[in-house]
Amino acid sequence: MSVKIGNIDLGEFPLLLAPMEDVSDPPFRYVCKKNGADMMYTEFISSEGLIRDAAKSIQKLDIFEYERPIGIQIFGGDIEHMREASEIASAAGPDLVDINYGCPVKNVVCKGAGSSLLQDIDKMVKMTDAVVKASHLPVTVKTRLGWDDNTKNVYEVAERLQDVGIQALTIHGRTRAQLYKGEADWALIREIKRNPRIKIPIFGNGDVDSPEKAANWRMEYEVDGIMIGRAAIGYPWIFREVKHFFKTGEHLAGPTIEERIEVCRTHLDKSLEWKGPKTGIFEMRRHYANYFKGLPDFKPYRMRLVAEPDINNIYSILEEVAEKFANYDATKVLA
């Protein structure tokens, strides 16, 4: 049976690309979509920035037809501003609007946004209700288990947010206090999925970094789909590998050097198209180490790539990498 968010059909068991600040931009989303991501989200966007018409926030609203279905994720601490931001986000033409109640970083939490709302469920419910009523699109939520180990309240959150109209819920299996440390705990996610009151799709997030784990947790925790975040950085092939494992129970060979070069260059080209040459080259620097992780003696090439300002020279360095490792079996070592 297909998983649906409103009228959006995501197939039997969708794989979602997590919204990640400074990562999940259109160039990155392009390579993930090409490799099998079923649903994607923008980087999270400040409601205050949207209302002020801040350039960085407005640019994050950019979406493209090939990305669909795609959600725009917003965050903020003021209910009225979130309502206004949902109208602005909806007008940009996504398939849904997602609310971030999960971001644990200090400069978000101290503004009463992100996972801070897990300390005030009544305000969270009022904010969600305002966003749902302001948008003509399905509204979904991403959150965490709770603020800390003593306040794991996501079971209540799931029921109350469903009651005010959200149409899917993604749960990261950590508390805010954990940040990204320790292991994600999906047991409570399973309890929510088993709750007879819950009718909306429940997606699990946190620590899914291999096809085996995705397959095992799909069965063990009974979720409707899985959201993948950090494991996709520099490795968009994770989506196709998980899907292949679901279908066959076998591992798909990892990407060859040629594939790594090709996808890295595609990512770079899309970055140049979207951000312009100066910013595109600068922001691509954070990705090189991840695309070529595990290659022996790659550091000198990485140092040259992150220091090089000329696009033609970057292309030449990538060609050198292709020649240097042409006979290296990356499919096994780097999978």
mmCIF file of C-alpha atoms in Angstrom:
data_model
loop_
_atom_site.group_PDB
_atom_site.id
_atom_site.type_symbol
_atom_site.label_atom_id
_atom_site.label_comp_id
_atom_site.label_asym_id
_atom_site.label_seq_id
_atom_site.Cartn_x
_atom_site.Cartn_y
_atom_site.Cartn_z
ATOM 1 C CA MET A 1 0.000 0.000 0.000
ATOM 2 C CA SER A 2 1.315 3.445 -0.927
ATOM 3 C CA VAL A 3 2.237 5.992 1.692
ATOM 4 C CA LYS A 4 0.439 9.275 1.121
ATOM 5 C CA ILE A 5 0.787 12.769 2.501
ATOM 6 C CA GLY A 6 -2.468 14.380 1.466
ATOM 7 C CA ASN A 7 -2.666 13.601 -2.236
ATOM 8 C CA ILE A 8 1.105 13.086 -2.568
ATOM 9 C CA ASP A 9 1.787 9.438 -3.362
ATOM 10 C CA LEU A 10 5.238 8.434 -2.101
ATOM 11 C CA GLY A 11 5.128 4.749 -2.990
ATOM 12 C CA GLU A 12 5.242 1.740 -0.709
ATOM 13 C CA PHE A 13 8.114 2.722 1.593
ATOM 14 C CA PRO A 14 9.615 6.129 0.796
ATOM 15 C CA LEU A 15 13.145 7.269 1.486
ATOM 16 C CA LEU A 16 13.252 10.929 2.441
ATOM 17 C CA LEU A 17 16.195 13.315 2.265
ATOM 18 C CA ALA A 18 16.468 15.220 5.537
ATOM 19 C CA PRO A 19 16.548 19.003 5.599
ATOM 20 C CA MET A 20 20.097 19.931 6.594
ATOM 21 C CA GLU A 21 21.318 23.481 7.037
ATOM 22 C CA ASP A 22 24.102 24.424 4.599
ATOM 23 C CA VAL A 23 23.724 21.036 2.901
ATOM 24 C CA SER A 24 20.240 20.421 1.473
ATOM 25 C CA ASP A 25 20.351 23.102 -1.199
ATOM 26 C CA PRO A 26 19.192 22.580 -4.824
ATOM 27 C CA PRO A 27 22.578 21.277 -6.100
ATOM 28 C CA PHE A 28 22.748 18.647 -3.354
ATOM 29 C CA ARG A 29 19.084 17.774 -3.763
ATOM 30 C CA TYR A 30 19.658 17.263 -7.499
ATOM 31 C CA VAL A 31 22.225 14.497 -7.031
ATOM 32 C CA CYS A 32 20.142 12.849 -4.291
ATOM 33 C CA LYS A 33 17.031 12.872 -6.460
ATOM 34 C CA LYS A 34 18.984 11.305 -9.314
ATOM 35 C CA ASN A 35 20.015 8.511 -6.965
ATOM 36 C CA GLY A 36 16.584 7.638 -5.660
ATOM 37 C CA ALA A 37 15.386 10.036 -2.949
ATOM 38 C CA ASP A 38 11.571 9.870 -2.974
ATOM 39 C CA MET A 39 10.842 13.056 -1.042
ATOM 40 C CA MET A 40 13.102 15.986 -0.239
ATOM 41 C CA TYR A 41 13.045 19.137 1.854
ATOM 42 C CA THR A 42 14.741 22.505 1.620
ATOM 43 C CA GLU A 43 17.167 23.693 4.235
ATOM 44 C CA PHE A 44 15.190 25.066 7.149
ATOM 45 C CA ILE A 45 14.134 28.673 6.578
ATOM 46 C CA SER A 46 13.685 31.319 9.261
ATOM 47 C CA SER A 47 10.190 32.719 9.521
ATOM 48 C CA GLU A 48 11.734 36.033 10.584
ATOM 49 C CA GLY A 49 13.945 36.031 7.493
ATOM 50 C CA LEU A 50 11.012 35.386 5.184
ATOM 51 C CA ILE A 51 8.962 38.185 6.716
ATOM 52 C CA ARG A 52 11.887 40.612 6.461
ATOM 53 C CA ASP A 53 12.467 39.514 2.865
ATOM 54 C CA ALA A 54 16.041 38.594 3.784
ATOM 55 C CA ALA A 55 17.950 37.542 0.675
ATOM 56 C CA LYS A 56 19.383 34.323 2.123
ATOM 57 C CA SER A 57 15.970 33.143 3.333
ATOM 58 C CA ILE A 58 14.230 34.042 0.086
ATOM 59 C CA GLN A 59 16.870 32.196 -1.960
ATOM 60 C CA LYS A 60 16.165 29.034 0.039
ATOM 61 C CA LEU A 61 12.624 29.070 -1.385
ATOM 62 C CA ASP A 62 14.027 28.133 -4.810
ATOM 63 C CA ILE A 63 12.637 24.793 -5.931
ATOM 64 C CA PHE A 64 12.636 23.083 -9.325
ATOM 65 C CA GLU A 65 10.165 20.800 -11.061
ATOM 66 C CA TYR A 66 12.556 17.834 -11.132
ATOM 67 C CA GLU A 67 12.697 17.892 -7.319
ATOM 68 C CA ARG A 68 9.031 17.087 -6.746
ATOM 69 C CA PRO A 69 7.647 16.101 -4.394
ATOM 70 C CA ILE A 70 9.417 18.614 -2.198
ATOM 71 C CA GLY A 71 8.633 20.374 1.051
ATOM 72 C CA ILE A 72 9.726 23.787 2.265
ATOM 73 C CA GLN A 73 10.705 23.650 5.929
ATOM 74 C CA ILE A 74 10.219 26.689 8.152
ATOM 75 C CA PHE A 75 11.102 27.436 11.776
ATOM 76 C CA GLY A 76 10.480 30.211 14.254
ATOM 77 C CA GLY A 77 9.387 31.090 17.762
ATOM 78 C CA ASP A 78 6.541 33.536 17.095
ATOM 79 C CA ILE A 79 3.148 32.094 16.159
ATOM 80 C CA GLU A 80 1.977 35.005 14.024
ATOM 81 C CA HIS A 81 5.285 35.184 12.176
ATOM 82 C CA MET A 82 5.140 31.452 11.502
ATOM 83 C CA ARG A 83 1.636 31.890 10.107
ATOM 84 C CA GLU A 84 2.869 34.626 7.769
ATOM 85 C CA ALA A 85 5.915 32.564 6.794
ATOM 86 C CA SER A 86 3.724 29.594 5.919
ATOM 87 C CA GLU A 87 1.792 31.782 3.487
ATOM 88 C CA ILE A 88 5.022 32.971 1.875
ATOM 89 C CA ALA A 89 6.397 29.423 1.686
ATOM 90 C CA SER A 90 3.152 28.062 0.256
ATOM 91 C CA ALA A 91 3.157 30.726 -2.450
ATOM 92 C CA ALA A 92 6.587 29.496 -3.621
ATOM 93 C CA GLY A 93 4.891 26.355 -4.945
ATOM 94 C CA PRO A 94 6.182 23.387 -2.938
ATOM 95 C CA ASP A 95 4.173 20.212 -2.474
ATOM 96 C CA LEU A 96 3.972 20.686 1.289
ATOM 97 C CA VAL A 97 5.115 22.869 4.184
ATOM 98 C CA ASP A 98 7.120 21.302 7.000
ATOM 99 C CA ILE A 99 7.634 22.759 10.467
ATOM 100 C CA ASN A 100 10.960 22.258 12.228
ATOM 101 C CA TYR A 101 10.472 21.400 15.903
ATOM 102 C CA GLY A 102 13.672 19.365 16.024
ATOM 103 C CA CYS A 103 16.710 21.571 15.429
ATOM 104 C CA PRO A 104 18.835 21.414 18.611
ATOM 105 C CA VAL A 105 21.426 24.109 17.925
ATOM 106 C CA LYS A 106 21.768 26.858 20.497
ATOM 107 C CA ASN A 107 21.157 29.874 18.253
ATOM 108 C CA VAL A 108 17.818 28.381 17.158
ATOM 109 C CA VAL A 109 16.704 27.103 20.551
ATOM 110 C CA CYS A 110 17.523 30.367 22.341
ATOM 111 C CA LYS A 111 15.038 32.121 20.040
ATOM 112 C CA GLY A 112 12.264 29.800 21.149
ATOM 113 C CA ALA A 113 12.324 27.850 17.875
ATOM 114 C CA GLY A 114 13.217 24.338 16.754
ATOM 115 C CA SER A 115 13.340 21.782 19.546
ATOM 116 C CA SER A 116 12.764 24.534 22.112
ATOM 117 C CA LEU A 117 9.030 24.072 21.466
ATOM 118 C CA LEU A 118 9.247 20.593 22.993
ATOM 119 C CA GLN A 119 9.266 22.448 26.318
ATOM 120 C CA ASP A 120 5.944 24.130 25.536
ATOM 121 C CA ILE A 121 3.598 21.738 23.782
ATOM 122 C CA ASP A 122 0.620 24.084 24.123
ATOM 123 C CA LYS A 123 2.475 26.752 22.146
ATOM 124 C CA MET A 124 3.633 24.121 19.648
ATOM 125 C CA VAL A 125 0.037 23.060 19.067
ATOM 126 C CA LYS A 126 -1.158 26.666 18.632
ATOM 127 C CA MET A 127 1.680 27.396 16.222
ATOM 128 C CA THR A 128 0.985 24.267 14.200
ATOM 129 C CA ASP A 129 -2.719 25.054 14.067
ATOM 130 C CA ALA A 130 -1.936 28.540 12.737
ATOM 131 C CA VAL A 131 0.357 27.169 10.031
ATOM 132 C CA VAL A 132 -2.150 24.489 8.977
ATOM 133 C CA LYS A 133 -4.931 27.060 8.651
ATOM 134 C CA ALA A 134 -2.722 29.508 6.748
ATOM 135 C CA SER A 135 -1.570 27.058 4.066
ATOM 136 C CA HIS A 136 -3.544 25.415 1.279
ATOM 137 C CA LEU A 137 -0.894 22.663 1.223
ATOM 138 C CA PRO A 138 -0.373 19.627 3.466
ATOM 139 C CA VAL A 139 1.577 20.534 6.599
ATOM 140 C CA THR A 140 4.026 18.083 8.176
ATOM 141 C CA VAL A 141 6.327 18.245 11.198
ATOM 142 C CA LYS A 142 9.826 17.064 12.078
ATOM 143 C CA THR A 143 10.709 16.793 15.754
ATOM 144 C CA ARG A 144 12.603 14.810 18.399
ATOM 145 C CA LEU A 145 11.734 12.442 21.237
ATOM 146 C CA GLY A 146 11.651 15.288 23.751
ATOM 147 C CA TRP A 147 13.786 17.914 25.407
ATOM 148 C CA ASP A 148 15.784 15.434 27.507
ATOM 149 C CA ASP A 149 15.540 11.919 28.941
ATOM 150 C CA ASN A 150 13.134 13.092 31.627
ATOM 151 C CA THR A 151 10.720 14.746 29.202
ATOM 152 C CA LYS A 152 10.246 12.403 26.251
ATOM 153 C CA ASN A 153 6.864 13.756 25.255
ATOM 154 C CA VAL A 154 6.702 13.010 21.534
ATOM 155 C CA TYR A 155 3.854 10.509 22.096
ATOM 156 C CA GLU A 156 1.645 13.376 23.255
ATOM 157 C CA VAL A 157 3.051 15.638 20.558
ATOM 158 C CA ALA A 158 2.080 13.166 17.833
ATOM 159 C CA GLU A 159 -1.530 12.931 19.007
ATOM 160 C CA ARG A 160 -2.050 16.639 19.524
ATOM 161 C CA LEU A 161 -0.420 17.722 16.276
ATOM 162 C CA GLN A 162 -2.444 15.172 14.335
ATOM 163 C CA ASP A 163 -5.559 16.611 15.988
ATOM 164 C CA VAL A 164 -4.824 20.071 14.565
ATOM 165 C CA GLY A 165 -4.238 18.757 11.075
ATOM 166 C CA ILE A 166 -0.665 17.754 10.305
ATOM 167 C CA GLN A 167 -0.507 15.049 7.664
ATOM 168 C CA ALA A 168 2.790 13.330 8.502
ATOM 169 C CA LEU A 169 5.327 13.312 11.317
ATOM 170 C CA THR A 170 9.067 12.642 11.165
ATOM 171 C CA ILE A 171 10.748 11.783 14.453
ATOM 172 C CA HIS A 172 14.484 11.932 15.063
ATOM 173 C CA GLY A 173 15.311 9.301 17.653
ATOM 174 C CA ARG A 174 17.219 11.588 20.015
ATOM 175 C CA THR A 175 16.325 14.230 22.555
ATOM 176 C CA ARG A 176 17.419 17.826 22.232
ATOM 177 C CA ALA A 177 19.896 17.289 25.062
ATOM 178 C CA GLN A 178 21.651 14.580 23.051
ATOM 179 C CA LEU A 179 22.211 16.848 20.062
ATOM 180 C CA TYR A 180 23.717 14.331 17.602
ATOM 181 C CA LYS A 181 25.625 12.315 20.202
ATOM 182 C CA GLY A 182 24.999 8.768 21.335
ATOM 183 C CA GLU A 183 22.746 6.384 19.462
ATOM 184 C CA ALA A 184 19.310 7.155 18.107
ATOM 185 C CA ASP A 185 16.509 5.329 19.954
ATOM 186 C CA TRP A 186 13.660 4.308 17.686
ATOM 187 C CA ALA A 187 11.666 2.336 20.271
ATOM 188 C CA LEU A 188 9.398 5.274 21.101
ATOM 189 C CA ILE A 189 8.869 5.904 17.395
ATOM 190 C CA ARG A 190 7.489 2.370 17.143
ATOM 191 C CA GLU A 191 5.150 3.020 20.085
ATOM 192 C CA ILE A 192 3.741 6.038 18.291
ATOM 193 C CA LYS A 193 3.272 4.082 15.088
ATOM 194 C CA ARG A 194 1.399 1.404 17.050
ATOM 195 C CA ASN A 195 -0.870 3.972 18.724
ATOM 196 C CA PRO A 196 -4.366 3.235 17.312
ATOM 197 C CA ARG A 197 -5.137 6.948 17.411
ATOM 198 C CA ILE A 198 -2.366 7.760 14.946
ATOM 199 C CA LYS A 199 -3.516 7.651 11.323
ATOM 200 C CA ILE A 200 -0.869 9.811 9.653
ATOM 201 C CA PRO A 201 2.426 8.461 8.249
ATOM 202 C CA ILE A 202 5.253 8.213 10.776
ATOM 203 C CA PHE A 203 8.802 8.485 9.441
ATOM 204 C CA GLY A 204 11.921 7.543 11.408
ATOM 205 C CA ASN A 205 15.162 9.499 11.332
ATOM 206 C CA GLY A 206 18.561 9.102 12.953
ATOM 207 C CA ASP A 207 21.621 6.902 12.339
ATOM 208 C CA VAL A 208 20.399 5.134 9.186
ATOM 209 C CA ASP A 209 23.693 4.754 7.353
ATOM 210 C CA SER A 210 23.556 1.371 5.614
ATOM 211 C CA PRO A 211 21.150 -0.773 3.582
ATOM 212 C CA GLU A 212 21.089 -3.445 6.304
ATOM 213 C CA LYS A 213 20.154 -0.969 9.001
ATOM 214 C CA ALA A 214 17.423 0.528 6.826
ATOM 215 C CA ALA A 215 15.978 -2.914 6.111
ATOM 216 C CA ASN A 216 16.224 -4.115 9.705
ATOM 217 C CA TRP A 217 14.737 -0.964 11.200
ATOM 218 C CA ARG A 218 11.969 -0.922 8.607
ATOM 219 C CA MET A 219 10.792 -4.241 10.014
ATOM 220 C CA GLU A 220 11.688 -3.741 13.675
ATOM 221 C CA TYR A 221 10.233 -0.272 14.155
ATOM 222 C CA GLU A 222 7.302 -0.504 11.711
ATOM 223 C CA VAL A 223 7.687 3.039 10.345
ATOM 224 C CA ASP A 224 6.082 4.173 7.084
ATOM 225 C CA GLY A 225 9.368 5.412 5.663
ATOM 226 C CA ILE A 226 12.877 6.467 6.589
ATOM 227 C CA MET A 227 14.513 9.890 6.470
ATOM 228 C CA ILE A 228 18.234 9.874 5.711
ATOM 229 C CA GLY A 229 20.445 12.838 6.528
ATOM 230 C CA ARG A 230 24.156 12.747 7.293
ATOM 231 C CA ALA A 231 24.729 9.412 5.530
ATOM 232 C CA ALA A 232 23.804 11.070 2.218
ATOM 233 C CA ILE A 233 26.409 13.830 2.489
ATOM 234 C CA GLY A 234 28.987 13.013 -0.160
ATOM 235 C CA TYR A 235 27.216 9.708 -0.701
ATOM 236 C CA PRO A 236 23.880 10.235 -2.503
ATOM 237 C CA TRP A 237 24.143 6.617 -3.654
ATOM 238 C CA ILE A 238 22.800 5.555 -0.234
ATOM 239 C CA PHE A 239 19.247 5.888 -1.581
ATOM 240 C CA ARG A 240 19.744 3.567 -4.544
ATOM 241 C CA GLU A 241 21.687 1.090 -2.419
ATOM 242 C CA VAL A 242 18.930 0.898 0.200
ATOM 243 C CA LYS A 243 16.268 0.423 -2.465
ATOM 244 C CA HIS A 244 18.289 -2.314 -4.154
ATOM 245 C CA PHE A 245 18.732 -4.096 -0.829
ATOM 246 C CA PHE A 246 14.990 -3.865 -0.145
ATOM 247 C CA LYS A 247 14.242 -5.525 -3.482
ATOM 248 C CA THR A 248 16.945 -8.177 -3.623
ATOM 249 C CA GLY A 249 18.456 -8.601 -0.158
ATOM 250 C CA GLU A 250 21.816 -8.076 -1.835
ATOM 251 C CA HIS A 251 24.318 -5.258 -1.796
ATOM 252 C CA LEU A 252 24.604 -3.063 -4.834
ATOM 253 C CA ALA A 253 28.220 -2.360 -5.723
ATOM 254 C CA GLY A 254 29.387 1.009 -4.490
ATOM 255 C CA PRO A 255 30.142 3.839 -6.909
ATOM 256 C CA THR A 256 33.235 3.608 -9.058
ATOM 257 C CA ILE A 257 35.813 6.374 -9.235
ATOM 258 C CA GLU A 258 34.209 7.472 -12.508
ATOM 259 C CA GLU A 259 30.808 7.743 -10.836
ATOM 260 C CA ARG A 260 32.237 9.693 -7.933
ATOM 261 C CA ILE A 261 33.947 12.135 -10.269
ATOM 262 C CA GLU A 262 30.809 12.481 -12.401
ATOM 263 C CA VAL A 263 28.459 13.151 -9.488
ATOM 264 C CA CYS A 264 30.919 15.484 -7.778
ATOM 265 C CA ARG A 265 31.260 17.460 -10.994
ATOM 266 C CA THR A 266 27.487 17.525 -11.502
ATOM 267 C CA HIS A 267 27.079 18.833 -7.957
ATOM 268 C CA LEU A 268 29.694 21.479 -8.673
ATOM 269 C CA ASP A 269 28.070 22.515 -11.971
ATOM 270 C CA LYS A 270 24.656 22.835 -10.317
ATOM 271 C CA SER A 271 26.240 24.873 -7.549
ATOM 272 C CA LEU A 272 27.738 27.249 -10.106
ATOM 273 C CA GLU A 273 24.404 27.577 -11.906
ATOM 274 C CA TRP A 274 22.459 28.336 -8.745
ATOM 275 C CA LYS A 275 24.909 30.419 -6.709
ATOM 276 C CA GLY A 276 27.227 31.895 -9.317
ATOM 277 C CA PRO A 277 30.930 31.094 -9.729
ATOM 278 C CA LYS A 278 32.368 32.739 -6.612
ATOM 279 C CA THR A 279 29.894 31.375 -4.060
ATOM 280 C CA GLY A 280 29.400 28.129 -5.967
ATOM 281 C CA ILE A 281 33.106 27.303 -5.867
ATOM 282 C CA PHE A 282 33.460 28.373 -2.231
ATOM 283 C CA GLU A 283 30.489 26.394 -0.885
ATOM 284 C CA MET A 284 31.399 23.275 -2.863
ATOM 285 C CA ARG A 285 34.636 23.000 -0.887
ATOM 286 C CA ARG A 286 32.888 21.365 2.055
ATOM 287 C CA HIS A 287 31.847 18.413 -0.112
ATOM 288 C CA TYR A 288 35.089 17.170 -1.703
ATOM 289 C CA ALA A 289 36.338 15.196 1.284
ATOM 290 C CA ASN A 290 33.013 13.377 1.539
ATOM 291 C CA TYR A 291 32.807 12.467 -2.141
ATOM 292 C CA PHE A 292 36.245 10.869 -2.048
ATOM 293 C CA LYS A 293 36.243 9.542 1.490
ATOM 294 C CA GLY A 294 38.418 6.452 1.841
ATOM 295 C CA LEU A 295 40.704 7.069 -1.108
ATOM 296 C CA PRO A 296 44.307 6.497 -0.031
ATOM 297 C CA ASP A 297 46.526 9.558 -0.205
ATOM 298 C CA PHE A 298 43.689 11.817 -1.345
ATOM 299 C CA LYS A 299 44.595 14.650 1.033
ATOM 300 C CA PRO A 300 46.924 16.515 -1.408
ATOM 301 C CA TYR A 301 44.139 16.604 -3.995
ATOM 302 C CA ARG A 302 41.630 17.790 -1.414
ATOM 303 C CA MET A 303 43.947 20.575 -0.314
ATOM 304 C CA ARG A 304 44.298 21.723 -3.895
ATOM 305 C CA LEU A 305 40.553 21.535 -4.554
ATOM 306 C CA VAL A 306 39.605 23.615 -1.515
ATOM 307 C CA ALA A 307 42.245 26.242 -2.322
ATOM 308 C CA GLU A 308 41.615 26.556 -6.054
ATOM 309 C CA PRO A 309 39.481 29.564 -7.152
ATOM 310 C CA ASP A 310 39.484 28.830 -10.902
ATOM 311 C CA ILE A 311 36.784 26.488 -12.173
ATOM 312 C CA ASN A 312 38.845 25.173 -15.088
ATOM 313 C CA ASN A 313 41.668 24.256 -12.731
ATOM 314 C CA ILE A 314 39.184 22.464 -10.471
ATOM 315 C CA TYR A 315 38.011 20.416 -13.438
ATOM 316 C CA SER A 316 41.650 19.595 -14.229
ATOM 317 C CA ILE A 317 42.285 18.430 -10.660
ATOM 318 C CA LEU A 318 39.229 16.179 -10.817
ATOM 319 C CA GLU A 319 40.593 14.701 -14.061
ATOM 320 C CA GLU A 320 43.890 14.034 -12.286
ATOM 321 C CA VAL A 321 42.002 12.224 -9.540
ATOM 322 C CA ALA A 322 40.240 10.115 -12.157
ATOM 323 C CA GLU A 323 43.552 9.158 -13.763
ATOM 324 C CA LYS A 324 45.367 8.591 -10.467
ATOM 325 C CA PHE A 325 42.743 6.152 -9.173
ATOM 326 C CA ALA A 326 41.591 4.698 -12.480
ATOM 327 C CA ASN A 327 42.648 1.167 -11.489
ATOM 328 C CA TYR A 328 41.582 1.467 -7.869
ATOM 329 C CA ASP A 329 38.542 -0.608 -6.862
ATOM 330 C CA ALA A 330 36.534 1.978 -4.986
ATOM 331 C CA THR A 331 33.311 -0.040 -5.161
ATOM 332 C CA LYS A 332 34.394 -2.269 -2.287
ATOM 333 C CA VAL A 333 36.618 -0.055 -0.215
ATOM 334 C CA LEU A 334 34.328 2.943 -0.236
ATOM 335 C CA ALA A 335 30.885 1.327 -0.211
#
